[in-house]
CSV table of C-alpha atoms in Angstrom, one decimal:
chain,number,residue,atom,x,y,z
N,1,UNK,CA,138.8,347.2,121.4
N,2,UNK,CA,138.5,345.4,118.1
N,3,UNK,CA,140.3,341.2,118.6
N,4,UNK,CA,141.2,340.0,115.2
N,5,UNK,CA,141.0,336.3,114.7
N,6,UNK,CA,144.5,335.9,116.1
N,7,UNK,CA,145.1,332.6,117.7
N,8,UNK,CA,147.9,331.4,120.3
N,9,UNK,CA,149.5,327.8,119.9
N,10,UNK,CA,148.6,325.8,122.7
N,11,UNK,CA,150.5,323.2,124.8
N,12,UNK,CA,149.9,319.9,123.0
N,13,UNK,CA,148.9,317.1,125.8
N,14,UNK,CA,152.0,315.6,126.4
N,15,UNK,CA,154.2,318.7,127.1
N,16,UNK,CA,151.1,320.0,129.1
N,17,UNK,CA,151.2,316.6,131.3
N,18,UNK,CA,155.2,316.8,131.7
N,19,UNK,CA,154.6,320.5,133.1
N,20,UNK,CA,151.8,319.4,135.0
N,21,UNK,CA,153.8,316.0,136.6
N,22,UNK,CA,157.0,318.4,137.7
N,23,UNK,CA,154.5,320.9,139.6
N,24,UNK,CA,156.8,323.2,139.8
N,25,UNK,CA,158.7,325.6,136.8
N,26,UNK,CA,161.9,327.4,138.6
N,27,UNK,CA,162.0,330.9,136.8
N,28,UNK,CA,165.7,331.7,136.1
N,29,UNK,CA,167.6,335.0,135.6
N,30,UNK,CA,171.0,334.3,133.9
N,31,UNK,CA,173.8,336.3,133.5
N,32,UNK,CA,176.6,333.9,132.0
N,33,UNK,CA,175.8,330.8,129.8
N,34,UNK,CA,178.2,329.1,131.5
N,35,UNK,CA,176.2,329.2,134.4
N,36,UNK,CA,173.1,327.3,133.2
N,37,UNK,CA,174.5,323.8,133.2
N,38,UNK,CA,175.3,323.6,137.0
N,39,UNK,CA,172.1,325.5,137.8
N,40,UNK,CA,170.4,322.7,135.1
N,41,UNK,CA,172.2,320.1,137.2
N,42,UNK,CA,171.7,321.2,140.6
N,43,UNK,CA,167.8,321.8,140.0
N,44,UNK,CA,167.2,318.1,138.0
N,45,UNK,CA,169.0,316.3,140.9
N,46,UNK,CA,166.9,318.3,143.7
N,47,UNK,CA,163.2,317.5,142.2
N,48,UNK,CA,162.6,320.4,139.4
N,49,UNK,CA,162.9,319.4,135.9
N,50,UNK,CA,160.9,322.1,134.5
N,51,UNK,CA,162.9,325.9,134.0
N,52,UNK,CA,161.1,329.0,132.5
N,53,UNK,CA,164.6,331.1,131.7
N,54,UNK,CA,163.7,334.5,131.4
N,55,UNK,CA,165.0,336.6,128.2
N,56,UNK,CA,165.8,339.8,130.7
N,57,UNK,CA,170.0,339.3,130.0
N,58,UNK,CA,171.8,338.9,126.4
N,59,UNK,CA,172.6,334.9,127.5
N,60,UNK,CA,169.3,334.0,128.0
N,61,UNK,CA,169.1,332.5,124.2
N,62,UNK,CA,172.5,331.1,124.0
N,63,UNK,CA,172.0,329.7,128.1
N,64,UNK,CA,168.4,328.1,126.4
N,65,UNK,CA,170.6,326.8,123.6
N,66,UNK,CA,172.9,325.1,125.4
N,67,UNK,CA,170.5,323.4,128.1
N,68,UNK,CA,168.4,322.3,125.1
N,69,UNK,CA,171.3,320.4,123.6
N,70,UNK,CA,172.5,318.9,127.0
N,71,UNK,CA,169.5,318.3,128.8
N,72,UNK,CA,166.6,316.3,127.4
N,73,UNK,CA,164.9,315.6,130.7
N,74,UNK,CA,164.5,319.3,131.5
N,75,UNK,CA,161.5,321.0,130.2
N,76,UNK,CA,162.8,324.4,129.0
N,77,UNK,CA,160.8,327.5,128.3
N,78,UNK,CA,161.4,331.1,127.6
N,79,UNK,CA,160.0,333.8,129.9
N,80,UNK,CA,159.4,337.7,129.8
N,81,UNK,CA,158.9,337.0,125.5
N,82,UNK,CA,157.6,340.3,125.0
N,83,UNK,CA,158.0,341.0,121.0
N,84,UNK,CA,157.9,338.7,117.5
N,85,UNK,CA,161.7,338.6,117.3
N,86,UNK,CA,161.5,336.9,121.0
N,87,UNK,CA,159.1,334.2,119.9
N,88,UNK,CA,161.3,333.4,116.8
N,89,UNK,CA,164.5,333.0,118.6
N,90,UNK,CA,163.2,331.3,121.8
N,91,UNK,CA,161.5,328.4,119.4
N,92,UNK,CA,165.2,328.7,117.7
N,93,UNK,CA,167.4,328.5,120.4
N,94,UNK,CA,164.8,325.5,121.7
N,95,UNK,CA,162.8,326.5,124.2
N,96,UNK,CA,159.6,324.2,124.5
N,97,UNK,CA,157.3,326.6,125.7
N,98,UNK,CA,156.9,330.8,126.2
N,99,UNK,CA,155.3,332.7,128.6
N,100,UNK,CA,154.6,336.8,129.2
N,101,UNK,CA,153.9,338.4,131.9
N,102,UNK,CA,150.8,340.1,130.1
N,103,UNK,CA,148.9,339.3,126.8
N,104,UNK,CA,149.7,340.7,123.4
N,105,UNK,CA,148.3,339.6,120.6
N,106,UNK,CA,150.6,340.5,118.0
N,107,UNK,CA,152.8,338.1,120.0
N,108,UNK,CA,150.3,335.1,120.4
N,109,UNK,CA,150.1,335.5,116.8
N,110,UNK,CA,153.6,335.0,116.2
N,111,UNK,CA,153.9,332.0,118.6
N,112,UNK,CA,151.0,330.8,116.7
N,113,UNK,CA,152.8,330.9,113.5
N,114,UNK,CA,156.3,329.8,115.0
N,115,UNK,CA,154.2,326.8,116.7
N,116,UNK,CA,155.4,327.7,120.0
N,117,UNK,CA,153.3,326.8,122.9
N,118,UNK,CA,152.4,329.9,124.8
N,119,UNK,CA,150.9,331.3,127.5
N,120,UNK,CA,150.1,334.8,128.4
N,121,UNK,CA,149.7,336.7,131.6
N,122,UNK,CA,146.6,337.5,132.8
N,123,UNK,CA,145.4,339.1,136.2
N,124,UNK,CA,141.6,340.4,135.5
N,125,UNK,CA,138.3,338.6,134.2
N,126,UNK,CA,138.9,341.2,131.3
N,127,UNK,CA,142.5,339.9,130.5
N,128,UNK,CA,141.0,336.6,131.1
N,129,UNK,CA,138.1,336.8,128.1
N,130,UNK,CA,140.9,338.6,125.6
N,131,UNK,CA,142.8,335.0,126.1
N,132,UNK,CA,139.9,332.8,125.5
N,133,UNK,CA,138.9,334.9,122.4
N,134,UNK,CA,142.4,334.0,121.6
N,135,UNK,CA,142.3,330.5,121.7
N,136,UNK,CA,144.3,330.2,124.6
N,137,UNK,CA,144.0,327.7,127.8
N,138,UNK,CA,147.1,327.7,129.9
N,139,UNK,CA,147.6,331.2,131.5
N,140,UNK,CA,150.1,332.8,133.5
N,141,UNK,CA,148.4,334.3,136.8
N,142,UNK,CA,150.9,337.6,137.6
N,143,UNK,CA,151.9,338.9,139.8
N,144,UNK,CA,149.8,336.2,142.1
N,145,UNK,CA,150.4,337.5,145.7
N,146,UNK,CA,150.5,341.0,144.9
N,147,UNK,CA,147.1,340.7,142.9
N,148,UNK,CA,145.3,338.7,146.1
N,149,UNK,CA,146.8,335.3,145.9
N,150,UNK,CA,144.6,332.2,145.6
N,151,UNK,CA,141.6,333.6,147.0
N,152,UNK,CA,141.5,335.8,144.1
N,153,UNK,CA,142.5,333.9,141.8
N,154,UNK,CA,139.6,331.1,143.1
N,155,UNK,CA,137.2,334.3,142.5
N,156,UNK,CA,138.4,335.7,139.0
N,157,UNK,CA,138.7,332.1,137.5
N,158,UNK,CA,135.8,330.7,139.1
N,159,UNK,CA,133.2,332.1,136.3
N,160,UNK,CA,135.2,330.3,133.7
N,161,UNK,CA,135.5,327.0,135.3
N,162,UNK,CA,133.4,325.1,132.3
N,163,UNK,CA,136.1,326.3,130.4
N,164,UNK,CA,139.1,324.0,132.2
N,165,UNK,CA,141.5,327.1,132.0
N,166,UNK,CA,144.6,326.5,133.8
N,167,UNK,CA,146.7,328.9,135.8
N,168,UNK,CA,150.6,328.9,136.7
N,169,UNK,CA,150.5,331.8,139.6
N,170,UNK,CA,153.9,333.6,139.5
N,171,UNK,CA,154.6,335.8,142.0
N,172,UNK,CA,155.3,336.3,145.9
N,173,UNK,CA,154.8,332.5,146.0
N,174,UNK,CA,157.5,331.4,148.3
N,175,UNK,CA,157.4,328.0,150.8
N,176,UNK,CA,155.1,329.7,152.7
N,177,UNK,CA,152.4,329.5,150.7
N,178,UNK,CA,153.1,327.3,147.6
N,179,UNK,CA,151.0,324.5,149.3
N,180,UNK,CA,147.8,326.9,148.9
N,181,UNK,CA,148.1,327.3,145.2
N,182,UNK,CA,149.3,323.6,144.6
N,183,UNK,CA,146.2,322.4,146.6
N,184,UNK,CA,143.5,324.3,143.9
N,185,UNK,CA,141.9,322.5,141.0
N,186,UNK,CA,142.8,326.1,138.8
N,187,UNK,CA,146.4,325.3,139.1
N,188,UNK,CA,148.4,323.7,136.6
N,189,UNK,CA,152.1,323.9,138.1
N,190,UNK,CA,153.6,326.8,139.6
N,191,UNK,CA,156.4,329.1,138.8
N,192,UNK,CA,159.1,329.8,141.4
N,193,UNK,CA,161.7,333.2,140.9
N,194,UNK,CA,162.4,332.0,144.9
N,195,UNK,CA,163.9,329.0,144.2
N,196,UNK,CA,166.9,330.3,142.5
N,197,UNK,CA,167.6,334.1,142.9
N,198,UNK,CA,169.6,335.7,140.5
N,199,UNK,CA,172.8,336.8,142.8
N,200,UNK,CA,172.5,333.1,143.8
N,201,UNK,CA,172.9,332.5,140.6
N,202,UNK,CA,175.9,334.7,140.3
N,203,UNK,CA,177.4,333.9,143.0
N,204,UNK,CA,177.5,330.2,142.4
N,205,UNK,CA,175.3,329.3,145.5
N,206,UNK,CA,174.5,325.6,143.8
N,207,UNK,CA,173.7,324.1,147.6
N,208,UNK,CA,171.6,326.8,148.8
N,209,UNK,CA,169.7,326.6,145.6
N,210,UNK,CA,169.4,322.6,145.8
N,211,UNK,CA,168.1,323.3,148.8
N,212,UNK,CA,165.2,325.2,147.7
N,213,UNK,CA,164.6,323.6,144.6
N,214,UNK,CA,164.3,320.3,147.1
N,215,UNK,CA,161.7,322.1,149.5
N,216,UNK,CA,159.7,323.8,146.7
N,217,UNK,CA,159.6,320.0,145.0
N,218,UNK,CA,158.5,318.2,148.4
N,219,UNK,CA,155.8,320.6,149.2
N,220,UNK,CA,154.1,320.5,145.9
N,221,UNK,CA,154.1,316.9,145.7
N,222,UNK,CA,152.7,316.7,149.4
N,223,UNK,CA,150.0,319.3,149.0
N,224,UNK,CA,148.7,317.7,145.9
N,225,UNK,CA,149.2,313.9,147.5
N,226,UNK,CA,148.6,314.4,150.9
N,227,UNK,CA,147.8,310.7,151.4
N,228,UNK,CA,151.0,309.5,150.2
């Protein structure tokens, strides 16, 4: 397969280092824009001030919208930004960063030209060299438990370790094993669909989802300070 010299935007150092400090990015399915500034509230005040809010629903843009104009301590990105017309309105609406869960380069290009910070899903060593070729550093690992968890992911990225890639796993990562992935050097912060389900979301379940968001928080911070 022939790579043009197609390049993604990559995170500059300080959004990097405000993704890196919350640990944890709580991936959100939202049905009603109305519902994002509760969920926004109830995850800042519970130890999660990084969101990736999936565009799977018609008010994902307008939900980003609105928690970009209310929220300037919540790092907001767009997720499941399959296409060009994705990459335009997530930078419009405000989103801070994207993320796939694969790697397209027509779309790289597009967050490249859109200077959207991007990173694209990748699961193989094969997947892994396209996003290099591509300029790209921070990397989605999906679906991480179903693909072999940290163990594999240890074993795919290990080859490219003079590279510093970074790796947010996404998938199957659940308080049972988030402390694994938050442990390992290859991890950058990790992405959380458990925190906040989407018929929690629905359904207005604010404490349960506190709850989690406070848990998920506490044992990232502990597996990566275990001294403290």
């Amino acid at each position: 397969m022939q790579i043009e010299n197609r390049h993604c935007h990559r995170f500059p150092t300080d959004l990097s280092a405000r993704i890196r400090r919350a640990g944890v990015i709580a991936v959100l399915v939202v049905d009603s824009a109305d519902d994002a500034i509760p969920l926004a509230e109830t995850l800042l005040a519970n130890g999660i001030d990084a969101i990736e809010l999936t565009l799977r629903t018609p008010q994902a843009l307008g939900a980003i919208e609105r928690l970009a104009d209310e929220f300037a301590e919540l790092v907001i990105g767009a997720g499941t930004v399959l296409t060009i017309d994705q990459v335009r309105e997530a930078k419009s609406a405000g989103a801070q960063f994207a993320v796939a869960p694969g790697l397209n380069p027509e779309t790289l290009r597009a967050a490249s030209q859109f200077q959207l910070p991007f990173a694209p899903g990748v699961c193989t060593p094969s997947e892994i060299e396209i996003a290099v070729s591509l300029n790209c550093q921070l990397l989605k690992f999906f679906p991480a438990e179903p693909s072999g968890g940290i163990s594999y992911l240890h074993a795919i990225a290990g080859p490219y370790a003079h590279l510093d890639l970074q790796f947010i796993p996404l998938g199957g990562i659940n308080s049972d094993n988030v402390s694994d992935y938050a442990r390992s050097s290859s991890v950058h912060s990790i992405g959380g669909s458990w925190i906040a389900p989407r018929q929690w979301i629905q359904q207005h379940r604010w404490v349960e989802i506190g709850k989690r968001a406070k848990t998920m928080a506490r044992l990232v911070e502990a597996a990566r300070n275990p001294s403290s």
